[in-house]
mmCIF file of C-alpha atoms in Angstrom:
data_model
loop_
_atom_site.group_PDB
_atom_site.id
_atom_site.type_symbol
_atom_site.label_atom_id
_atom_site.label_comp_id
_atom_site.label_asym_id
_atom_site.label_seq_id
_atom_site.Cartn_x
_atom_site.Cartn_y
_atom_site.Cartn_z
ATOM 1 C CA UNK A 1 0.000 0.000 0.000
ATOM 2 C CA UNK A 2 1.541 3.423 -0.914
ATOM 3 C CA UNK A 3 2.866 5.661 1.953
ATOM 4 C CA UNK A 4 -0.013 8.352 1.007
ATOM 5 C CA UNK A 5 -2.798 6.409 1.273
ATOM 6 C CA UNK A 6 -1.441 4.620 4.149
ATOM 7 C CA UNK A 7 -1.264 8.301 5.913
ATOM 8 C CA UNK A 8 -5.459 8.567 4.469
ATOM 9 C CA UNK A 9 -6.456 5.585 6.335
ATOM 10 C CA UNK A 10 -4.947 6.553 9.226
ATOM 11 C CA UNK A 11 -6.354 10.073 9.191
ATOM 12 C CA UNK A 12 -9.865 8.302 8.955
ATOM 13 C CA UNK A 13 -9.102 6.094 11.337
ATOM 14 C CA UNK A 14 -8.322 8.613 13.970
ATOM 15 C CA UNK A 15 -11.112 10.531 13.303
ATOM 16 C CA UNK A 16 -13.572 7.383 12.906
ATOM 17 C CA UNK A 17 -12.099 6.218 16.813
ATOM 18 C CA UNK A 18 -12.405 9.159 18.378
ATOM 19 C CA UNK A 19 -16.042 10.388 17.394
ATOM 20 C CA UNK A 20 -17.149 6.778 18.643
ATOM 21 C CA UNK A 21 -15.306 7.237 21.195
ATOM 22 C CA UNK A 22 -16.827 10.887 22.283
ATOM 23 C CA UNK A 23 -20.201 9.191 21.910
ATOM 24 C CA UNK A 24 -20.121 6.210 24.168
ATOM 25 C CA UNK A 25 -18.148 8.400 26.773
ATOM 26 C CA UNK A 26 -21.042 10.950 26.492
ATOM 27 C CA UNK A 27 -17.800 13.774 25.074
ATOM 28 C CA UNK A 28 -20.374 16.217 23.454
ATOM 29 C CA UNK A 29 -17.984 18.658 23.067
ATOM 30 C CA UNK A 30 -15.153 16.014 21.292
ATOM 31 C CA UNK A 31 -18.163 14.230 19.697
ATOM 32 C CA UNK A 32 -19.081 18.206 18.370
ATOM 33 C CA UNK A 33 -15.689 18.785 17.087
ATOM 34 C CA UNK A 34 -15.195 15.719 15.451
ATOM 35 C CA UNK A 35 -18.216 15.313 13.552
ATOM 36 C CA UNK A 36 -17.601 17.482 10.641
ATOM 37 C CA UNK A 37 -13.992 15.716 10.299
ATOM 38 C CA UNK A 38 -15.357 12.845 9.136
ATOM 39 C CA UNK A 39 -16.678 14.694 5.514
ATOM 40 C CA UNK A 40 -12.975 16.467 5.691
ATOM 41 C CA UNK A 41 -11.229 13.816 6.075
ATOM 42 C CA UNK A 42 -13.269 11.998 3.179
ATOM 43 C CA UNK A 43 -12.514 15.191 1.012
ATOM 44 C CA UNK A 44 -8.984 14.302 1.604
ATOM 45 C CA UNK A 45 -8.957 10.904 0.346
ATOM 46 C CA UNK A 46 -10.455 11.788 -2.600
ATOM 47 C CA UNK A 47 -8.170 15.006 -3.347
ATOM 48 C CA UNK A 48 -5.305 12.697 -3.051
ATOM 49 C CA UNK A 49 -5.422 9.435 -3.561
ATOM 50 C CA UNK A 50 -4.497 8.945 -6.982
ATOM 51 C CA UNK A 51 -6.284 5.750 -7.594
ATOM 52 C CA UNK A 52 -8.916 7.770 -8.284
ATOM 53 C CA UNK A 53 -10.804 8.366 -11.782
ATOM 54 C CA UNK A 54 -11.011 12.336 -12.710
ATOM 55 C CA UNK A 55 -14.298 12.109 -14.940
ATOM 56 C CA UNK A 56 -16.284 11.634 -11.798
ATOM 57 C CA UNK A 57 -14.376 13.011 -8.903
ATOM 58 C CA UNK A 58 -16.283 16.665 -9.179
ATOM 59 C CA UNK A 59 -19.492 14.467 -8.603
ATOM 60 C CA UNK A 60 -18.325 12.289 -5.641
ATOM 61 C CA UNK A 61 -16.947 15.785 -4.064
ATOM 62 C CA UNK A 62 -20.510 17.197 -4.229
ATOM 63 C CA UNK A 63 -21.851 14.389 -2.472
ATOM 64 C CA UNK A 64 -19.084 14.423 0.292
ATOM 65 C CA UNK A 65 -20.063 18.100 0.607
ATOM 66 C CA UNK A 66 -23.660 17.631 0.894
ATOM 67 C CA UNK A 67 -23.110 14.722 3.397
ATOM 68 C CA UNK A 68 -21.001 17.572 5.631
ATOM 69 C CA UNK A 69 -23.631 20.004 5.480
ATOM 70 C CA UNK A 70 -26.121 17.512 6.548
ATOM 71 C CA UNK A 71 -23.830 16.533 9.444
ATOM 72 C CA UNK A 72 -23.660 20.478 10.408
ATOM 73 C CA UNK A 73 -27.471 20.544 10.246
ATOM 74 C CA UNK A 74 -28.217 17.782 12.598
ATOM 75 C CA UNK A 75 -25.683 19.299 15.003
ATOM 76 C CA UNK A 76 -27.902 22.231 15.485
ATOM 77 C CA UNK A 77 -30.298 21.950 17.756
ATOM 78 C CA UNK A 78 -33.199 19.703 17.001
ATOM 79 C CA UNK A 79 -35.692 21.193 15.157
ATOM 80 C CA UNK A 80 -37.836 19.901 12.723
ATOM 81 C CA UNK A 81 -36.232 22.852 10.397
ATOM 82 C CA UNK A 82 -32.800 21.349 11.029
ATOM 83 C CA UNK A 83 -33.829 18.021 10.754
ATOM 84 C CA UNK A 84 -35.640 18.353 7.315
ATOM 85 C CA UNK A 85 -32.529 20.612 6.094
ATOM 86 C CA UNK A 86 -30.173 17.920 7.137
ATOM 87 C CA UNK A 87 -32.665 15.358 5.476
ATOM 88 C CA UNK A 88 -32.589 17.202 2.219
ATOM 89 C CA UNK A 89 -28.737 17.892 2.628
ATOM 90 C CA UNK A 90 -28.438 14.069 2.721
ATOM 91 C CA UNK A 91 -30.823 13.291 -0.212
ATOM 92 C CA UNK A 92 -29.164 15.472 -2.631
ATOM 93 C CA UNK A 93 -25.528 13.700 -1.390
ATOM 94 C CA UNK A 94 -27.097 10.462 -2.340
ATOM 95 C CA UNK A 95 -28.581 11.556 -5.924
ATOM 96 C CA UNK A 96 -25.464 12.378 -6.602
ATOM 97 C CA UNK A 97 -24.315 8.743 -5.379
ATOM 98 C CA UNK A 98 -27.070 7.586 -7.693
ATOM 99 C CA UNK A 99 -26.062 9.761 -10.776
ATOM 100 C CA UNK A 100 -22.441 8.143 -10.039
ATOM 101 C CA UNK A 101 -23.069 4.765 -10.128
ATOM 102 C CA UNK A 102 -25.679 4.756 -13.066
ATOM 103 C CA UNK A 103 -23.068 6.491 -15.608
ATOM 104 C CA UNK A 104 -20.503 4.069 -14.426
ATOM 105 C CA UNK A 105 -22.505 1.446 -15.664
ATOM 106 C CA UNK A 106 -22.054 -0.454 -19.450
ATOM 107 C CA UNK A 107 -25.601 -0.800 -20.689
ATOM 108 C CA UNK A 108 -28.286 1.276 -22.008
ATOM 109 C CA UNK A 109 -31.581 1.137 -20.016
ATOM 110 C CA UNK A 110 -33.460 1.074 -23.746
ATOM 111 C CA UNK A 111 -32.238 -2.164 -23.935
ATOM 112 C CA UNK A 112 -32.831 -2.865 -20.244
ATOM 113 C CA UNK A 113 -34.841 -6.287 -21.087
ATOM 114 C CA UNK A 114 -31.657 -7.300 -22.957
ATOM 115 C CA UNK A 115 -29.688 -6.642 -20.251
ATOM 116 C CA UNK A 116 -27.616 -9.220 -18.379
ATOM 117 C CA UNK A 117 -28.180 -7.391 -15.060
ATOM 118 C CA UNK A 118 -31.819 -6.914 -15.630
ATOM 119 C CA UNK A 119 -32.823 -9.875 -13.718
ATOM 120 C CA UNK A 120 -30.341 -8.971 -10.637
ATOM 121 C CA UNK A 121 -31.736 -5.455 -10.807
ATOM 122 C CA UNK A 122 -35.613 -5.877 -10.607
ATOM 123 C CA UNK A 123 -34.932 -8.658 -8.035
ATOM 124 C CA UNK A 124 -33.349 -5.982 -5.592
ATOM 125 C CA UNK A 125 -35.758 -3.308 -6.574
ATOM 126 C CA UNK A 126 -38.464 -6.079 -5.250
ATOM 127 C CA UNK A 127 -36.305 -6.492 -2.343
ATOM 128 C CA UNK A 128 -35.722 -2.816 -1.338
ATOM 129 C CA UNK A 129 -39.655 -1.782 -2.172
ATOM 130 C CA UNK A 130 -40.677 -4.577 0.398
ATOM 131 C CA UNK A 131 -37.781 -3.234 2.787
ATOM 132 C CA UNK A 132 -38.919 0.369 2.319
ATOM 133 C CA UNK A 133 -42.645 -0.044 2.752
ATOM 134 C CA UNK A 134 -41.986 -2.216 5.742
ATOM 135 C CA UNK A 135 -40.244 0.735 7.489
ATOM 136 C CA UNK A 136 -42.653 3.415 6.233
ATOM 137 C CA UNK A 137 -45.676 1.527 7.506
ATOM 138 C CA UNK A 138 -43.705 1.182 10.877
ATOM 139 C CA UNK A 139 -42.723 4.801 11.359
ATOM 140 C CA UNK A 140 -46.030 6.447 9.619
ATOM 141 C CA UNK A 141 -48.323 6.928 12.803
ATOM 142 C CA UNK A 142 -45.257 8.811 14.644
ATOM 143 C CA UNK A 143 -43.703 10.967 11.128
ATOM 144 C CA UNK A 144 -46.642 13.699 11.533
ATOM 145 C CA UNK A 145 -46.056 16.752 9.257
ATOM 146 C CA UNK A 146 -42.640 14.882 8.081
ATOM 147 C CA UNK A 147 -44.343 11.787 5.829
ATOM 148 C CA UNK A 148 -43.705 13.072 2.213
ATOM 149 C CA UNK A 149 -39.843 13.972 3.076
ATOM 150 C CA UNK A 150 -40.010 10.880 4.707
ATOM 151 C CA UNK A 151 -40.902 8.869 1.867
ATOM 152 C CA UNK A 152 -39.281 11.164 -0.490
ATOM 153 C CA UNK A 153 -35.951 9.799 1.404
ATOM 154 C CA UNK A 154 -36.592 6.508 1.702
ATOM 155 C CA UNK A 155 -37.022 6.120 -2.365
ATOM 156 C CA UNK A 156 -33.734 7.593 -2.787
ATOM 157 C CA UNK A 157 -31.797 5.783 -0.359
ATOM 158 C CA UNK A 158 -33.240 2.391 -1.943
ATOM 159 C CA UNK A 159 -32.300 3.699 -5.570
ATOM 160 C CA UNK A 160 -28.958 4.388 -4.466
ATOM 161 C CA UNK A 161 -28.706 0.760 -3.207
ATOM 162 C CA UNK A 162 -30.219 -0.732 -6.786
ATOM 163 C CA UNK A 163 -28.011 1.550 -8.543
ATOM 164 C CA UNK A 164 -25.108 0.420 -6.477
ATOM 165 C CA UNK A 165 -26.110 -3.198 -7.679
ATOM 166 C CA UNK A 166 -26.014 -2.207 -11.123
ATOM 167 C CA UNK A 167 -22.272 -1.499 -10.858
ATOM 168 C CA UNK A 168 -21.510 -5.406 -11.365
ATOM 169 C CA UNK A 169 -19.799 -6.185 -14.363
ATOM 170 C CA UNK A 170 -19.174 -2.415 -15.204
ATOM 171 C CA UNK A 171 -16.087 -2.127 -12.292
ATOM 172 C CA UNK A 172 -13.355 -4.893 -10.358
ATOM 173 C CA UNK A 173 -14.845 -6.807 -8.695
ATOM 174 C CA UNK A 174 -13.296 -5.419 -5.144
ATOM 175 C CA UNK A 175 -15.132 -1.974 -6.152
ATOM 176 C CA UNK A 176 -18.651 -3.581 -6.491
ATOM 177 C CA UNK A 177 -18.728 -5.705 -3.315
ATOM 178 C CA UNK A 178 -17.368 -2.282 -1.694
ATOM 179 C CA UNK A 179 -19.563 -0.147 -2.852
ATOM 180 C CA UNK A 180 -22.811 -1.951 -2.400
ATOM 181 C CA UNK A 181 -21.564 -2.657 1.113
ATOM 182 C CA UNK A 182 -21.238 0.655 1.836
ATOM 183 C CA UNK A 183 -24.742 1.443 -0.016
ATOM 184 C CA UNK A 184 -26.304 -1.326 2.119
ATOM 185 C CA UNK A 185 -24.711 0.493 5.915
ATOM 186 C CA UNK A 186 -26.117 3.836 4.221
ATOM 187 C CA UNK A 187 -29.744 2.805 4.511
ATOM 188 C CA UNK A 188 -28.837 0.737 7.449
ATOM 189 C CA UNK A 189 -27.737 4.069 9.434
ATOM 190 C CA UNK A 190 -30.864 6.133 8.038
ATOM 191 C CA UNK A 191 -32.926 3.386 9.012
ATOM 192 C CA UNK A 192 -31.618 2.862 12.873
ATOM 193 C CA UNK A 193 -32.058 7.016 13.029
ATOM 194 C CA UNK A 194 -35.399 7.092 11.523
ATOM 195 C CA UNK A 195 -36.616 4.397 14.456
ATOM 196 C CA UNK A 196 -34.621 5.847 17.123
ATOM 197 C CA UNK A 197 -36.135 9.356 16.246
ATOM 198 C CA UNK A 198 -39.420 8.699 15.351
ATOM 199 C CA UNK A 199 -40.556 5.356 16.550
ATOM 200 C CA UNK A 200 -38.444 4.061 19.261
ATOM 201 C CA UNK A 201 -35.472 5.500 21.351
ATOM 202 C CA UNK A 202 -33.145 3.690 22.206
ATOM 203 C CA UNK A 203 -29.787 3.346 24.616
ATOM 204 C CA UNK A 204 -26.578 4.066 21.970
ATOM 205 C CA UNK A 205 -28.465 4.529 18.815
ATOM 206 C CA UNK A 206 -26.164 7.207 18.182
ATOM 207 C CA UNK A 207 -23.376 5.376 18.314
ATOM 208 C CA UNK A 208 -24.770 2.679 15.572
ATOM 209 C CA UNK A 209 -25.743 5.115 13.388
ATOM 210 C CA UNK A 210 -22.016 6.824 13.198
ATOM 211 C CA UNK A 211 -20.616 3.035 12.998
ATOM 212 C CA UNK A 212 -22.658 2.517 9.956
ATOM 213 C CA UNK A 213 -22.563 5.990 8.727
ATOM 214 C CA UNK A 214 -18.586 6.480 8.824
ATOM 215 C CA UNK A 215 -17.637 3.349 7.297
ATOM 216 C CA UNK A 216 -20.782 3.059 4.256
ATOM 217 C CA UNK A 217 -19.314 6.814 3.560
ATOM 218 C CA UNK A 218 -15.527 5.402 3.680
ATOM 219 C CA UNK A 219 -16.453 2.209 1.571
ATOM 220 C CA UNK A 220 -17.983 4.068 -1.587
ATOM 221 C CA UNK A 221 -15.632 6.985 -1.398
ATOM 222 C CA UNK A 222 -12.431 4.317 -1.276
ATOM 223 C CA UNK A 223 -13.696 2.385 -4.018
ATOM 224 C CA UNK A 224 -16.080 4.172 -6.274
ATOM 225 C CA UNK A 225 -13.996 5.926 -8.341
ATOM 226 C CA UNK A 226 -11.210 3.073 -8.743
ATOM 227 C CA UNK A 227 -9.885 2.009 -12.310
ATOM 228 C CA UNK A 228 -11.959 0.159 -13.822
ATOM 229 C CA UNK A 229 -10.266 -3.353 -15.177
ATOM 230 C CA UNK A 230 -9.450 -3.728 -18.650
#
């Protein structure tokens, strides 16, 4: 592993350890100061790690940024302003996660019953509508005023994860697994906040969601833009 991206990791790392850390030690101020680190660091990796592709590094940069201002929204104090700013903040990042993925695949979606992937696709589109309407119809007697954004969020999140799927074939191997992974923790860590804010509270939810959160947001920035094999 080259020296620079040895020196990435272990910025991420640090940063990764110690906001746990500030959470299950109850550091507010630490867990504060660290949060918007995480995006930084992220920003980083992708400025120089030259594994990198250029054609879509603009894209991935927007969606890091996005993903920091929706960390410095839910920072603020908890409003349902601040929460739905963070919320959209968050769904624009992961558009641009979908836009990402869909022009890095090969085939054209006019020929979409052609398609070798067609099959794997609609199967997790089945998979992530039952997934999504399972948590909607659990959270929709407590979302009040907030069940359009809500939904609005949860179709996004589950096209990001199809679109992630869609990858296979079009990139290594490595990159696909990596990448869905880290689409897969994405909704995982919307979907233990949603329940912890809306339907049920509960002891260290905050520190699961930033588990999932940091490392889905580590996985597709690592991998997404790698060279694709020839």
């Amino acid at each position: 592993m080259p020296s620079q991206r040895l020196q990435l990791y272990a910025i991420f790392s640090l940063i990764f350890i110690t906001h746990l850390s500030a959470i299950h030690f109850g550091l507010e101020a630490l867990r504060l100061g660290t949060k918007p680190l995480i995006g930084f660091s992220l920003l980083l990796w992708l400025l120089f790690d030259q594994a990198n592709q250029a054609p879509f590094r603009y894209w991935l940069a927007l969606a890091i940024g996005f993903g920091m201002l929706g960390d410095i929204f839910l920072m603020l104090p908890d409003t349902e302003a601040t929460f739905i700013a963070g919320l959209g903040s968050f769904l624009i990042g992961h558009l641009l996660y979908v836009v990402i993925f869909l022009r890095q695949q090969q085939f054209s979606y006019t020929d979409f019953k052609q398609n070798a992937n067609a099959r794997l696709l609609k199967q997790t589109s089945s998979v992530m509508a039952i997934i999504g309407l399972a948590i909607y119809s659990y959270l929709w007697s407590d979302l009040g005023t907030l069940k359009l954004p809500v939904a609005l969020y949860i179709l996004v999140i589950a096209l990001m994860v199809i679109s992630a799927m869609g990858r296979y074939r079009a990139v290594s191997q490595l990159s696909f697994i990596t990448v869905l992974i880290g689409a897969i923790l994405f909704a995982v860590s919307d979907s233990i906040l949603a329940i912890d804010r809306f339907a049920h509270p509960f002891a260290q939810a905050n520190f699961y969601i930033m588990l999932t959160y940091m490392t889905a947001q580590f996985l597709i920035v690592s991998q997404t833009l790698v060279r694709r094999p020839h």
